Coordinates of C-alpha atoms in Angstrom, one line a residue:
X1 CA -6.8 7.2 17.6
X2 CA -4.9 8.3 14.2
X3 CA -3.3 6.8 11.7
X4 CA -2.1 3.0 11.4
X5 CA 1.0 2.9 13.5
X6 CA 3.6 0.5 11.2
X7 CA 5.0 -1.0 14.3
X8 CA 5.9 -4.5 15.6
X9 CA 2.4 -5.1 16.5
X10 CA 1.5 -4.5 12.7
X11 CA 4.2 -6.3 11.3
X12 CA 3.0 -10.0 11.6
X13 CA -0.2 -8.7 9.8
X14 CA 1.5 -7.2 6.9
X15 CA 3.8 -10.4 6.7
X16 CA 0.8 -12.5 6.1
X17 CA -1.2 -10.2 3.9
X18 CA 2.1 -9.9 1.5
X19 CA 1.6 -13.4 0.7
X20 CA -2.1 -13.2 -0.1
X21 CA -3.2 -13.8 -3.8
X22 CA -4.2 -10.3 -4.0
X23 CA -0.9 -8.7 -3.1
X24 CA 1.0 -11.2 -4.9
X25 CA -1.1 -10.0 -7.9
X26 CA -0.1 -6.4 -7.0
X27 CA 3.6 -7.2 -7.0
X28 CA 3.4 -8.9 -10.0
X29 CA 2.1 -5.8 -11.9
X30 CA 4.5 -3.2 -9.7
X31 CA 7.3 -5.3 -11.2
X32 CA 6.2 -5.3 -14.7
X33 CA 5.5 -1.5 -14.7
X34 CA 8.4 -0.5 -13.1
X35 CA 10.4 -2.9 -15.7
X36 CA 13.6 -2.8 -13.9
X37 CA 16.7 -4.2 -16.1
X38 CA 19.9 -5.4 -14.9
X39 CA 22.5 -2.9 -13.3
X40 CA 20.0 -0.5 -12.5
X41 CA 19.7 1.3 -9.0
X42 CA 16.4 1.6 -8.0
X43 CA 14.8 3.3 -4.7
X44 CA 11.9 1.5 -2.8
X45 CA 10.4 4.6 -0.8
X46 CA 8.5 3.5 2.0
X47 CA 10.1 -0.2 1.8
X48 CA 7.9 -1.8 4.7
X49 CA 9.0 -5.3 5.2
X50 CA 11.3 -5.6 2.1
X51 CA 9.2 -7.6 -0.2
X52 CA 9.3 -5.3 -3.2
X53 CA 13.1 -5.2 -2.6
X54 CA 13.3 -8.8 -2.8
X55 CA 11.5 -9.1 -6.0
X56 CA 13.4 -6.3 -7.8
X57 CA 17.0 -7.6 -7.1
X58 CA 16.0 -10.6 -9.0
X59 CA 15.6 -8.1 -12.1
X60 CA 18.6 -5.7 -11.2
X61 CA 20.8 -8.7 -11.2
X62 CA 24.3 -8.8 -9.1
X63 CA 25.5 -5.6 -11.0
X64 CA 22.3 -3.7 -9.8
X65 CA 21.4 -2.3 -6.3
X66 CA 18.1 -1.8 -4.2
X67 CA 17.8 1.1 -1.6
X68 CA 14.8 0.8 0.7
X69 CA 13.8 3.9 3.0
X70 CA 11.1 3.7 5.5
X71 CA 10.5 5.4 8.9
X72 CA 9.5 2.5 10.7
X73 CA 12.4 0.7 12.2
X74 CA 10.2 -2.2 12.8
X75 CA 9.7 -2.6 9.2
X76 CA 13.5 -2.0 8.4
X77 CA 14.5 -4.7 10.8
X78 CA 12.0 -7.3 8.9
X79 CA 13.2 -5.6 5.4
X80 CA 17.0 -6.4 6.4
X81 CA 16.5 -9.9 7.5
X82 CA 14.3 -10.6 4.5
X83 CA 17.6 -9.6 2.0
X84 CA 20.5 -10.2 4.6
X85 CA 21.8 -12.6 2.1
X86 CA 21.9 -10.0 -0.8
X87 CA 25.1 -7.5 -0.7
X88 CA 23.5 -5.0 -3.0
X89 CA 20.3 -4.2 -0.7
X90 CA 20.7 -1.6 1.9
X91 CA 18.3 -0.1 4.2
X92 CA 17.9 3.6 5.4
X93 CA 15.7 5.0 8.0
X94 CA 14.0 8.4 6.9
X95 CA 10.9 10.3 5.7
X96 CA 9.4 10.2 2.4
X97 CA 9.7 13.9 2.2
X98 CA 13.3 14.2 3.2
X99 CA 14.8 10.9 1.6
X100 CA 18.4 10.4 3.0
X101 CA 19.9 9.8 -0.3
X102 CA 22.1 11.4 -2.8
X103 CA 20.7 13.5 -5.7
X104 CA 20.4 12.0 -9.2
X105 CA 21.5 8.6 -7.8
X106 CA 18.8 6.3 -8.8
X107 CA 17.5 5.0 -12.3
X108 CA 14.1 4.2 -11.0
X109 CA 11.9 4.6 -7.7
X110 CA 8.9 3.2 -6.5
X111 CA 6.4 4.1 -3.5
X112 CA 3.6 1.6 -3.0
X113 CA 0.5 2.6 -1.2
X114 CA 2.5 5.3 1.0
X115 CA 1.8 8.6 -0.3
X116 CA -1.7 8.2 1.0
X117 CA -0.3 8.3 4.4
X118 CA 2.1 11.6 3.9
X119 CA 0.1 15.0 4.7
X120 CA 2.8 16.7 2.1
X121 CA 2.6 14.6 -0.9
X122 CA 4.3 17.2 -3.5
X123 CA 7.1 17.6 -1.0
X124 CA 7.3 13.3 -1.0
X125 CA 7.4 13.5 -4.8
X126 CA 9.7 16.4 -5.2
X127 CA 12.4 14.3 -3.1
X128 CA 11.8 11.3 -5.4
X129 CA 12.5 13.4 -8.2
X130 CA 15.5 14.6 -6.9
X131 CA 16.9 11.2 -6.1
X132 CA 16.3 10.3 -9.7
X133 CA 18.9 11.1 -12.8
X134 CA 17.6 12.9 -15.5
X135 CA 14.9 10.7 -17.1
X136 CA 14.5 8.4 -14.4
X137 CA 11.1 6.6 -13.7
X138 CA 8.6 6.7 -10.8
X139 CA 6.3 4.5 -10.1
X140 CA 3.6 5.4 -7.5
X141 CA 0.5 2.7 -6.4
X142 CA -2.2 4.1 -4.2
X143 CA -5.8 3.5 -3.5
X144 CA -9.0 5.4 -3.9
X145 CA -10.8 4.2 -0.9
X146 CA -14.2 5.7 -2.0
X147 CA -14.3 2.9 -4.7
X148 CA -14.7 0.2 -1.8
X149 CA -17.9 -1.8 -2.4
X150 CA -19.0 -4.0 0.4
X151 CA -21.9 -5.8 0.4
X152 CA -23.7 -6.3 4.2
X153 CA -27.2 -6.6 5.4
X154 CA -26.7 -3.2 7.2
X155 CA -25.9 -0.7 4.3
X156 CA -26.1 2.4 7.0
X157 CA -23.8 0.5 9.7
X158 CA -21.1 0.0 6.9
X159 CA -21.0 2.8 5.5
X160 CA -20.2 4.2 9.1
X161 CA -17.8 1.9 9.5
X162 CA -16.1 2.9 6.1
X163 CA -16.2 6.6 7.1
X164 CA -14.5 5.7 10.2
X165 CA -12.1 3.4 8.5
X166 CA -11.1 6.7 6.5
X167 CA -9.4 7.9 9.5
X168 CA -6.5 5.4 9.3
X169 CA -4.8 7.6 6.4
X170 CA -4.4 11.2 5.5
X171 CA -5.6 11.0 2.0
X172 CA -8.4 8.5 1.5
X173 CA -9.0 9.4 -2.5
X174 CA -5.1 10.5 -3.3
X175 CA -5.3 9.2 -7.0
X176 CA -8.0 11.8 -7.9
X177 CA -5.3 14.5 -7.6
X178 CA -2.2 12.4 -7.9
X179 CA -1.4 13.2 -11.6
X180 CA -1.7 16.9 -10.9
X181 CA 0.5 16.6 -8.1
X182 CA 2.9 14.6 -9.8
X183 CA 3.5 17.4 -12.6
X184 CA 3.4 20.0 -9.7
X185 CA 6.3 18.1 -8.3
X186 CA 8.2 18.5 -11.8
X187 CA 7.5 14.9 -13.3
X188 CA 6.4 14.3 -16.8
X189 CA 5.0 11.7 -19.1
X190 CA 2.5 10.7 -16.5
X191 CA 0.4 7.8 -16.9
X192 CA -2.6 5.9 -14.5
X193 CA -3.8 2.5 -14.9
X194 CA -6.9 1.5 -12.5
X195 CA -6.9 -2.1 -11.2
X196 CA -9.7 -3.6 -9.7
X197 CA -9.5 -6.1 -7.2
X198 CA -12.6 -8.4 -6.0
X199 CA -13.8 -11.1 -4.5
X200 CA -17.2 -13.3 -4.0
X201 CA -15.3 -15.2 -1.4
X202 CA -14.8 -14.8 2.2
X203 CA -12.0 -16.8 3.2
X204 CA -10.3 -16.7 6.5
X205 CA -6.6 -16.0 6.2
X206 CA -7.4 -14.5 2.9
X207 CA -6.6 -10.6 1.9
X208 CA -9.9 -9.0 2.1
X209 CA -11.0 -11.2 5.5
X210 CA -7.6 -9.9 7.0
X211 CA -8.6 -6.4 5.9
X212 CA -11.8 -6.5 7.4
X213 CA -10.6 -7.8 10.9
X214 CA -7.8 -4.9 10.5
X215 CA -10.8 -2.3 9.8
X216 CA -12.5 -3.9 13.1
X217 CA -9.7 -3.7 15.3
X218 CA -8.7 0.1 14.0
X219 CA -12.4 1.3 13.9
X220 CA -12.8 0.0 17.6
X221 CA -9.9 1.6 18.9
X222 CA -11.2 4.6 18.0
X223 CA -13.9 4.6 20.4
X224 CA -16.6 5.5 17.7
X225 CA -18.7 2.1 17.9
X226 CA -19.7 -0.2 20.7
X227 CA -17.7 -3.3 20.9
X228 CA -21.1 -5.5 20.2
X229 CA -21.9 -3.4 17.4
X230 CA -18.7 -3.9 15.4
X231 CA -18.8 -7.8 16.1
X232 CA -22.1 -7.7 14.4
X233 CA -20.9 -6.0 11.7
X234 CA -18.3 -8.3 11.2
X235 CA -20.2 -11.4 11.7
X236 CA -22.8 -10.4 9.5
X237 CA -19.9 -10.5 6.7
X238 CA -19.0 -13.8 7.4
X239 CA -22.3 -15.2 7.7
X240 CA -22.8 -13.8 4.1
X241 CA -19.6 -15.7 3.4
X242 CA -21.0 -18.7 4.5
X243 CA -24.0 -18.2 2.3
X244 CA -22.3 -17.6 -0.8
X245 CA -23.5 -13.7 -0.8
X246 CA -20.1 -12.3 0.1
X247 CA -18.9 -9.2 -2.2
X248 CA -15.9 -7.0 -2.0
X249 CA -14.4 -4.8 -4.6
X250 CA -11.5 -1.9 -4.5
X251 CA -9.8 0.0 -7.1
X252 CA -6.1 0.5 -6.9
X253 CA -4.0 3.2 -9.3
X254 CA -0.7 2.6 -10.6
X255 CA 0.7 5.9 -11.8
X256 CA 4.3 6.0 -13.9
X257 CA 6.2 8.9 -14.7
X258 CA 9.6 10.2 -15.7

């Protein structure tokens, strides 16, 4: 089993995750950091089910427009449905490294937790730079998965699970080199802010509980762990939650550039 497949099976989980408090916080930070203005034309690279498009349409207003690009037909279908009432939103199927848009046609672009799945990061960043007008703004959000701190009664097993989880993407620690790669792609005025997301509560349906379930399913699908071992790992975390001893923290990074 390789990377996560952003298909019809994963779509319901993403729809639920995008409504959790943690992702709502992230969406707010992204929106504030991008600072889209009325009349601007914005490109969302790896738009997924279209939540950021919906948010940003409020900022650019009827005189602006948003174009979402994604490689997954299932995600694009959900994005179109979510924004079907907006004439100034459009969606295109394509790769981050070969964006199907005109050169120099956007005021700003965003790419949220997408590049960690793209093998050639610089190629994708270069494609985004070409899509931007001179002085255009870019926002990239990605996660350093090595910062994931998770309390359990079996630290050795947890370390093995997290190591296997790293297989769900190409670049588990992308933020460490992202500034260098942004500059290599021709961007300037590169800045980065780290945002800690943490919880001491295990609440079914909340972001981190859902993420642990996703981790269990992905790692189990790799065939590296006996099912009972993974179930014991998950049960342990839930028990810690019931006892008020749960802890999980993760650092995510917001990069901006011109």
